[in-house]
Amino acid sequence: MSKINPDLERVLLTQEEISLRVAELAQQISEDYRQNGNLYLVGILKGAFIFLADLVRELTIPHTVDFMALSSYGNSATSSGAVRILMDLRAPIENRDILLVEDIVDTGQTISYLHKTLQGRRPRSLKSCVLVQKEGDVSHEPIDYLGFTIPNVWVVGYGLDYAETYRTLPYLAELKRSVYTKDAS
Ligand code: 5GP
């Protein structure tokens, strides 16, 4: 990597590291669901769209993709609000094997909300696949497939944004604190 954007502190996960791990996750998921019918993957917009796109193309089992969009932190990298559904799934999930695909787990509030909401729709099974989890207290349902654990900093790239910027960087990087504290003041 020759030049890194000056807003970024450092690269945490390179494109190669992510791609290898995504392939491993897809292989594990394919093995685990081999005997089941169709796997219904639920990607959480917008952050998980790149992770999901790479993951599904490595799967070797029949699958369907759908999306949900939730309310986000807006432009703030520091405060969290109540979770709300902005866009729901296209179809009922009753009796289906559901795999929730999330970009990142921080406090666990979002994934807990999703678990509770989707469980109420009576799927046959419900598991989660998360690219990165931040270090810290874990007070949510265990993540079934986890890509990486990262330090508790604001990260961007590989689908993750700050104020709709940096989302399409091919790697995952730590955003400089000065970038988001400047906006908050
Ligand atoms: P939680 O509910 O676990 O605290 O936060 C989950 C959601 O917050 C993620 O789906 C993501 O939208 C957002 N989020 C948390 N940490 C980060 C981060 O470091 N970078 C970005 N871009 N989004 C984050």
PDB file of C-alpha atoms and ligand atoms in Angstrom:
ATOM      1  CA  MET A   1       0.000   0.000   0.000  1.00  0.00           C
ATOM      2  CA  SER A   2       1.847   3.061  -1.185  1.00  0.00           C
ATOM      3  CA  LYS A   3      -0.319   5.999  -0.087  1.00  0.00           C
ATOM      4  CA  ILE A   4      -2.818   6.064   2.732  1.00  0.00           C
ATOM      5  CA  ASN A   5      -5.492   8.743   3.005  1.00  0.00           C
ATOM      6  CA  PRO A   6      -4.285  11.411   5.510  1.00  0.00           C
ATOM      7  CA  ASP A   7      -7.565  11.098   7.474  1.00  0.00           C
ATOM      8  CA  LEU A   8      -6.597   7.555   8.414  1.00  0.00           C
ATOM      9  CA  GLU A   9      -4.468   6.619  11.405  1.00  0.00           C
ATOM     10  CA  ARG A  10      -3.445   3.160  10.203  1.00  0.00           C
ATOM     11  CA  VAL A  11      -4.630   0.138   8.281  1.00  0.00           C
ATOM     12  CA  LEU A  12      -5.964  -2.525  10.655  1.00  0.00           C
ATOM     13  CA  LEU A  13      -6.837  -5.225   8.127  1.00  0.00           C
ATOM     14  CA  THR A  14      -5.421  -5.392   4.636  1.00  0.00           C
ATOM     15  CA  GLN A  15      -7.405  -6.400   1.569  1.00  0.00           C
ATOM     16  CA  GLU A  16      -5.540  -9.734   1.500  1.00  0.00           C
ATOM     17  CA  GLU A  17      -6.203 -10.501   5.177  1.00  0.00           C
ATOM     18  CA  ILE A  18      -9.894  -9.757   4.747  1.00  0.00           C
ATOM     19  CA  SER A  19     -10.221 -11.787   1.592  1.00  0.00           C
ATOM     20  CA  LEU A  20      -8.532 -14.864   3.137  1.00  0.00           C
ATOM     21  CA  ARG A  21     -10.710 -14.697   6.240  1.00  0.00           C
ATOM     22  CA  VAL A  22     -13.923 -14.199   4.243  1.00  0.00           C
ATOM     23  CA  ALA A  23     -13.100 -17.320   2.214  1.00  0.00           C
ATOM     24  CA  GLU A  24     -12.525 -19.277   5.457  1.00  0.00           C
ATOM     25  CA  LEU A  25     -15.837 -18.090   6.898  1.00  0.00           C
ATOM     26  CA  ALA A  26     -17.670 -19.036   3.699  1.00  0.00           C
ATOM     27  CA  GLN A  27     -16.097 -22.481   3.750  1.00  0.00           C
ATOM     28  CA  GLN A  28     -17.113 -23.025   7.379  1.00  0.00           C
ATOM     29  CA  ILE A  29     -20.666 -21.813   6.729  1.00  0.00           C
ATOM     30  CA  SER A  30     -20.955 -24.036   3.634  1.00  0.00           C
ATOM     31  CA  GLU A  31     -19.853 -27.071   5.657  1.00  0.00           C
ATOM     32  CA  ASP A  32     -22.193 -26.325   8.544  1.00  0.00           C
ATOM     33  CA  TYR A  33     -25.269 -25.860   6.333  1.00  0.00           C
ATOM     34  CA  ARG A  34     -24.453 -28.536   3.728  1.00  0.00           C
ATOM     35  CA  GLN A  35     -27.246 -30.856   4.916  1.00  0.00           C
ATOM     36  CA  ASN A  36     -29.857 -28.093   5.162  1.00  0.00           C
ATOM     37  CA  GLY A  37     -31.965 -26.591   2.413  1.00  0.00           C
ATOM     38  CA  ASN A  38     -31.556 -23.059   1.179  1.00  0.00           C
ATOM     39  CA  LEU A  39     -29.638 -20.635   3.439  1.00  0.00           C
ATOM     40  CA  TYR A  40     -31.300 -17.232   3.755  1.00  0.00           C
ATOM     41  CA  LEU A  41     -28.703 -14.518   4.303  1.00  0.00           C
ATOM     42  CA  VAL A  42     -29.853 -11.219   5.767  1.00  0.00           C
ATOM     43  CA  GLY A  43     -27.383  -8.401   5.086  1.00  0.00           C
ATOM     44  CA  ILE A  44     -27.607  -5.258   7.173  1.00  0.00           C
ATOM     45  CA  LEU A  45     -27.327  -2.093   5.084  1.00  0.00           C
ATOM     46  CA  LYS A  46     -25.380  -0.218   4.343  1.00  0.00           C
ATOM     47  CA  GLY A  47     -22.234  -1.368   6.134  1.00  0.00           C
ATOM     48  CA  ALA A  48     -22.430  -5.088   5.354  1.00  0.00           C
ATOM     49  CA  PHE A  49     -22.987  -4.861   1.607  1.00  0.00           C
ATOM     50  CA  ILE A  50     -19.377  -5.411   0.553  1.00  0.00           C
ATOM     51  CA  PHE A  51     -18.726  -8.141   3.132  1.00  0.00           C
ATOM     52  CA  LEU A  52     -21.944  -9.904   2.119  1.00  0.00           C
ATOM     53  CA  ALA A  53     -21.132  -9.637  -1.594  1.00  0.00           C
ATOM     54  CA  ASP A  54     -17.716 -11.242  -1.064  1.00  0.00           C
ATOM     55  CA  LEU A  55     -19.029 -13.865   1.358  1.00  0.00           C
ATOM     56  CA  VAL A  56     -21.895 -15.158  -0.820  1.00  0.00           C
ATOM     57  CA  ARG A  57     -19.638 -15.529  -3.838  1.00  0.00           C
ATOM     58  CA  GLU A  58     -17.492 -17.966  -1.854  1.00  0.00           C
ATOM     59  CA  LEU A  59     -20.421 -20.079  -0.616  1.00  0.00           C
ATOM     60  CA  THR A  60     -20.816 -23.532  -2.134  1.00  0.00           C
ATOM     61  CA  ILE A  61     -24.377 -24.185  -0.906  1.00  0.00           C
ATOM     62  CA  PRO A  62     -27.760 -22.935  -2.199  1.00  0.00           C
ATOM     63  CA  HIS A  63     -28.595 -19.528  -0.748  1.00  0.00           C
ATOM     64  CA  THR A  64     -30.804 -16.453  -1.043  1.00  0.00           C
ATOM     65  CA  VAL A  65     -29.878 -12.872  -0.173  1.00  0.00           C
ATOM     66  CA  ASP A  66     -32.104 -10.246   1.377  1.00  0.00           C
ATOM     67  CA  PHE A  67     -31.444  -6.967   3.159  1.00  0.00           C
ATOM     68  CA  MET A  68     -32.586  -4.873   6.079  1.00  0.00           C
ATOM     69  CA  ALA A  69     -31.656  -1.276   6.793  1.00  0.00           C
ATOM     70  CA  LEU A  70     -31.539   0.085  10.313  1.00  0.00           C
ATOM     71  CA  SER A  71     -31.248   3.544  11.722  1.00  0.00           C
ATOM     72  CA  SER A  72     -27.594   4.386  12.187  1.00  0.00           C
ATOM     73  CA  TYR A  73     -25.446   6.721  14.236  1.00  0.00           C
ATOM     74  CA  GLY A  74     -25.842   9.400  11.565  1.00  0.00           C
ATOM     75  CA  ASN A  75     -22.658  11.411  11.252  1.00  0.00           C
ATOM     76  CA  SER A  76     -21.568  10.836  14.801  1.00  0.00           C
ATOM     77  CA  ALA A  77     -18.830   8.374  15.623  1.00  0.00           C
ATOM     78  CA  THR A  78     -19.428   8.561  19.326  1.00  0.00           C
ATOM     79  CA  SER A  79     -23.062   8.334  20.311  1.00  0.00           C
ATOM     80  CA  SER A  80     -25.518   5.521  19.832  1.00  0.00           C
ATOM     81  CA  GLY A  81     -29.274   5.850  19.584  1.00  0.00           C
ATOM     82  CA  ALA A  82     -32.265   3.544  19.628  1.00  0.00           C
ATOM     83  CA  VAL A  83     -32.319   1.008  16.804  1.00  0.00           C
ATOM     84  CA  ARG A  84     -35.160   1.265  14.273  1.00  0.00           C
ATOM     85  CA  ILE A  85     -35.969  -0.620  11.054  1.00  0.00           C
ATOM     86  CA  LEU A  86     -35.785   1.673   8.010  1.00  0.00           C
ATOM     87  CA  MET A  87     -36.233  -1.094   5.420  1.00  0.00           C
ATOM     88  CA  ASP A  88     -37.526  -4.566   6.163  1.00  0.00           C
ATOM     89  CA  LEU A  89     -37.057  -7.974   4.510  1.00  0.00           C
ATOM     90  CA  ARG A  90     -39.014  -8.720   1.332  1.00  0.00           C
ATOM     91  CA  ALA A  91     -40.335 -12.085   2.507  1.00  0.00           C
ATOM     92  CA  PRO A  92     -41.396 -13.957   5.642  1.00  0.00           C
ATOM     93  CA  ILE A  93     -38.629 -16.023   7.232  1.00  0.00           C
ATOM     94  CA  GLU A  94     -40.751 -18.586   9.063  1.00  0.00           C
ATOM     95  CA  ASN A  95     -39.122 -22.038   8.932  1.00  0.00           C
ATOM     96  CA  ARG A  96     -36.064 -20.774   7.091  1.00  0.00           C
ATOM     97  CA  ASP A  97     -32.422 -21.037   8.130  1.00  0.00           C
ATOM     98  CA  ILE A  98     -31.364 -17.436   8.655  1.00  0.00           C
ATOM     99  CA  LEU A  99     -27.828 -16.085   8.751  1.00  0.00           C
ATOM    100  CA  LEU A 100     -27.581 -12.463   9.827  1.00  0.00           C
ATOM    101  CA  VAL A 101     -24.625 -10.737   8.172  1.00  0.00           C
ATOM    102  CA  GLU A 102     -23.324  -7.660   9.998  1.00  0.00           C
ATOM    103  CA  ASP A 103     -20.299  -5.474   9.397  1.00  0.00           C
ATOM    104  CA  ILE A 104     -19.346  -4.637  12.968  1.00  0.00           C
ATOM    105  CA  VAL A 105     -20.411  -5.216  16.557  1.00  0.00           C
ATOM    106  CA  ASP A 106     -19.548  -2.510  19.054  1.00  0.00           C
ATOM    107  CA  THR A 107     -21.897  -2.355  22.070  1.00  0.00           C
ATOM    108  CA  GLY A 108     -23.988  -5.241  20.721  1.00  0.00           C
ATOM    109  CA  GLN A 109     -27.177  -3.192  20.817  1.00  0.00           C
ATOM    110  CA  THR A 110     -27.868  -3.601  17.100  1.00  0.00           C
ATOM    111  CA  ILE A 111     -27.244  -7.319  16.912  1.00  0.00           C
ATOM    112  CA  SER A 112     -29.323  -7.966  20.047  1.00  0.00           C
ATOM    113  CA  TYR A 113     -32.202  -6.003  18.543  1.00  0.00           C
ATOM    114  CA  LEU A 114     -31.934  -7.928  15.271  1.00  0.00           C
ATOM    115  CA  HIS A 115     -31.830 -11.275  17.057  1.00  0.00           C
ATOM    116  CA  LYS A 116     -34.917 -10.463  19.070  1.00  0.00           C
ATOM    117  CA  THR A 117     -36.833  -9.099  16.090  1.00  0.00           C
ATOM    118  CA  LEU A 118     -36.005 -11.954  13.720  1.00  0.00           C
ATOM    119  CA  GLN A 119     -36.457 -14.661  16.356  1.00  0.00           C
ATOM    120  CA  GLY A 120     -40.012 -13.382  16.787  1.00  0.00           C
ATOM    121  CA  ARG A 121     -40.670 -14.307  13.132  1.00  0.00           C
ATOM    122  CA  ARG A 122     -40.093 -17.995  13.937  1.00  0.00           C
ATOM    123  CA  PRO A 123     -37.216 -18.983  11.651  1.00  0.00           C
ATOM    124  CA  ARG A 124     -36.041 -22.606  11.692  1.00  0.00           C
ATOM    125  CA  SER A 125     -32.636 -21.393  12.870  1.00  0.00           C
ATOM    126  CA  LEU A 126     -30.967 -18.024  13.408  1.00  0.00           C
ATOM    127  CA  LYS A 127     -27.218 -17.444  13.452  1.00  0.00           C
ATOM    128  CA  SER A 128     -24.961 -14.472  12.895  1.00  0.00           C
ATOM    129  CA  CYS A 129     -21.853 -13.769  10.871  1.00  0.00           C
ATOM    130  CA  VAL A 130     -19.934 -10.591  11.718  1.00  0.00           C
ATOM    131  CA  LEU A 131     -16.810  -9.237  10.045  1.00  0.00           C
ATOM    132  CA  VAL A 132     -15.346  -7.447  13.070  1.00  0.00           C
ATOM    133  CA  GLN A 133     -16.096  -7.125  16.740  1.00  0.00           C
ATOM    134  CA  LYS A 134     -14.588  -4.437  18.930  1.00  0.00           C
ATOM    135  CA  GLU A 135     -12.788  -5.523  22.080  1.00  0.00           C
ATOM    136  CA  GLY A 136     -14.693  -4.889  25.278  1.00  0.00           C
ATOM    137  CA  ASP A 137     -17.647  -6.103  27.285  1.00  0.00           C
ATOM    138  CA  VAL A 138     -19.645  -8.769  25.545  1.00  0.00           C
ATOM    139  CA  SER A 139     -23.238  -8.646  26.708  1.00  0.00           C
ATOM    140  CA  HIS A 140     -25.049  -9.853  23.603  1.00  0.00           C
ATOM    141  CA  GLU A 141     -25.780 -13.191  21.961  1.00  0.00           C
ATOM    142  CA  PRO A 142     -22.578 -14.966  20.968  1.00  0.00           C
ATOM    143  CA  ILE A 143     -21.530 -14.390  17.362  1.00  0.00           C
ATOM    144  CA  ASP A 144     -21.541 -17.684  15.462  1.00  0.00           C
ATOM    145  CA  TYR A 145     -19.068 -16.697  12.732  1.00  0.00           C
ATOM    146  CA  LEU A 146     -16.628 -13.889  13.509  1.00  0.00           C
ATOM    147  CA  GLY A 147     -13.987 -12.554  11.141  1.00  0.00           C
ATOM    148  CA  PHE A 148     -11.756 -10.520  13.455  1.00  0.00           C
ATOM    149  CA  THR A 149     -11.557  -8.800  16.836  1.00  0.00           C
ATOM    150  CA  ILE A 150     -10.246  -5.231  16.625  1.00  0.00           C
ATOM    151  CA  PRO A 151      -9.358  -2.455  19.105  1.00  0.00           C
ATOM    152  CA  ASN A 152     -12.061  -0.094  20.271  1.00  0.00           C
ATOM    153  CA  VAL A 153     -11.531   2.665  17.684  1.00  0.00           C
ATOM    154  CA  TRP A 154     -13.667   4.090  14.856  1.00  0.00           C
ATOM    155  CA  VAL A 155     -12.989   2.107  11.693  1.00  0.00           C
ATOM    156  CA  VAL A 156     -13.817   2.751   8.051  1.00  0.00           C
ATOM    157  CA  GLY A 157     -13.464   0.967   4.736  1.00  0.00           C
ATOM    158  CA  TYR A 158     -14.693  -2.364   3.346  1.00  0.00           C
ATOM    159  CA  GLY A 159     -18.309  -1.116   3.562  1.00  0.00           C
ATOM    160  CA  LEU A 160     -17.918   0.942   6.731  1.00  0.00           C
ATOM    161  CA  ASP A 161     -18.229   4.706   6.537  1.00  0.00           C
ATOM    162  CA  TYR A 162     -17.890   7.891   8.450  1.00  0.00           C
ATOM    163  CA  ALA A 163     -20.507  10.425   7.275  1.00  0.00           C
ATOM    164  CA  GLU A 164     -20.873   8.404   4.028  1.00  0.00           C
ATOM    165  CA  THR A 165     -17.165   8.688   3.233  1.00  0.00           C
ATOM    166  CA  TYR A 166     -14.385   6.043   3.052  1.00  0.00           C
ATOM    167  CA  ARG A 167     -16.921   3.205   2.488  1.00  0.00           C
ATOM    168  CA  THR A 168     -15.285   1.817  -0.633  1.00  0.00           C
ATOM    169  CA  LEU A 169     -11.717   1.608   0.608  1.00  0.00           C
ATOM    170  CA  PRO A 170     -10.591  -1.991   0.008  1.00  0.00           C
ATOM    171  CA  TYR A 171      -9.094  -2.332   3.500  1.00  0.00           C
ATOM    172  CA  LEU A 172     -10.279  -1.634   7.062  1.00  0.00           C
ATOM    173  CA  ALA A 173      -8.598   1.355   8.683  1.00  0.00           C
ATOM    174  CA  GLU A 174      -8.711   3.358  11.884  1.00  0.00           C
ATOM    175  CA  LEU A 175     -10.035   6.871  11.324  1.00  0.00           C
ATOM    176  CA  LYS A 176      -8.051   9.669  12.956  1.00  0.00           C
ATOM    177  CA  ARG A 177      -9.813  10.952  16.054  1.00  0.00           C
ATOM    178  CA  SER A 178      -9.337  14.516  14.850  1.00  0.00           C
ATOM    179  CA  VAL A 179     -11.633  13.802  11.871  1.00  0.00           C
ATOM    180  CA  TYR A 180     -14.685  12.904  13.920  1.00  0.00           C
ATOM    181  CA  THR A 181     -14.083  15.073  16.981  1.00  0.00           C
ATOM    182  CA  LYS A 182     -13.776  18.090  14.656  1.00  0.00           C
ATOM    183  CA  ASP A 183     -17.346  17.389  13.358  1.00  0.00           C
ATOM    184  CA  ALA A 184     -18.747  16.949  16.854  1.00  0.00           C
ATOM    185  CA  SER A 185     -17.655  20.359  18.109  1.00  0.00           C
TER     186      SER A 185
HETATM  187  P1  5GP B   1     -23.565  -1.508  18.213  1.00  0.00           P
HETATM  188  O1  5GP B   1     -25.073  -1.511  18.187  1.00  0.00           O
HETATM  189  O2  5GP B   1     -22.967  -2.894  18.308  1.00  0.00           O
HETATM  190  O3  5GP B   1     -22.997  -0.577  19.244  1.00  0.00           O
HETATM  191  O4  5GP B   1     -23.076  -0.867  16.861  1.00  0.00           O
HETATM  192  C1  5GP B   1     -23.296  -1.479  15.655  1.00  0.00           C
HETATM  193  C2  5GP B   1     -23.444  -0.491  14.520  1.00  0.00           C
HETATM  194  O5  5GP B   1     -22.779   0.756  14.792  1.00  0.00           O
HETATM  195  C3  5GP B   1     -22.782  -1.045  13.295  1.00  0.00           C
HETATM  196  O6  5GP B   1     -23.678  -1.795  12.526  1.00  0.00           O
HETATM  197  C4  5GP B   1     -22.302   0.210  12.583  1.00  0.00           C
HETATM  198  O7  5GP B   1     -23.349   0.741  11.795  1.00  0.00           O
HETATM  199  C5  5GP B   1     -22.017   1.190  13.688  1.00  0.00           C
HETATM  200  N1  5GP B   1     -20.608   1.190  14.109  1.00  0.00           N
HETATM  201  C6  5GP B   1     -20.102   0.838  15.317  1.00  0.00           C
HETATM  202  N2  5GP B   1     -18.770   0.995  15.362  1.00  0.00           N
HETATM  203  C7  5GP B   1     -18.407   1.448  14.146  1.00  0.00           C
HETATM  204  C8  5GP B   1     -17.142   1.830  13.563  1.00  0.00           C
HETATM  205  O8  5GP B   1     -16.057   1.758  14.164  1.00  0.00           O
HETATM  206  N3  5GP B   1     -17.184   2.277  12.281  1.00  0.00           N
HETATM  207  C9  5GP B   1     -18.333   2.393  11.575  1.00  0.00           C
HETATM  208  N4  5GP B   1     -18.259   2.843  10.333  1.00  0.00           N
HETATM  209  N5  5GP B   1     -19.542   2.041  12.080  1.00  0.00           N
HETATM  210  C10 5GP B   1     -19.575   1.578  13.349  1.00  0.00           C
END
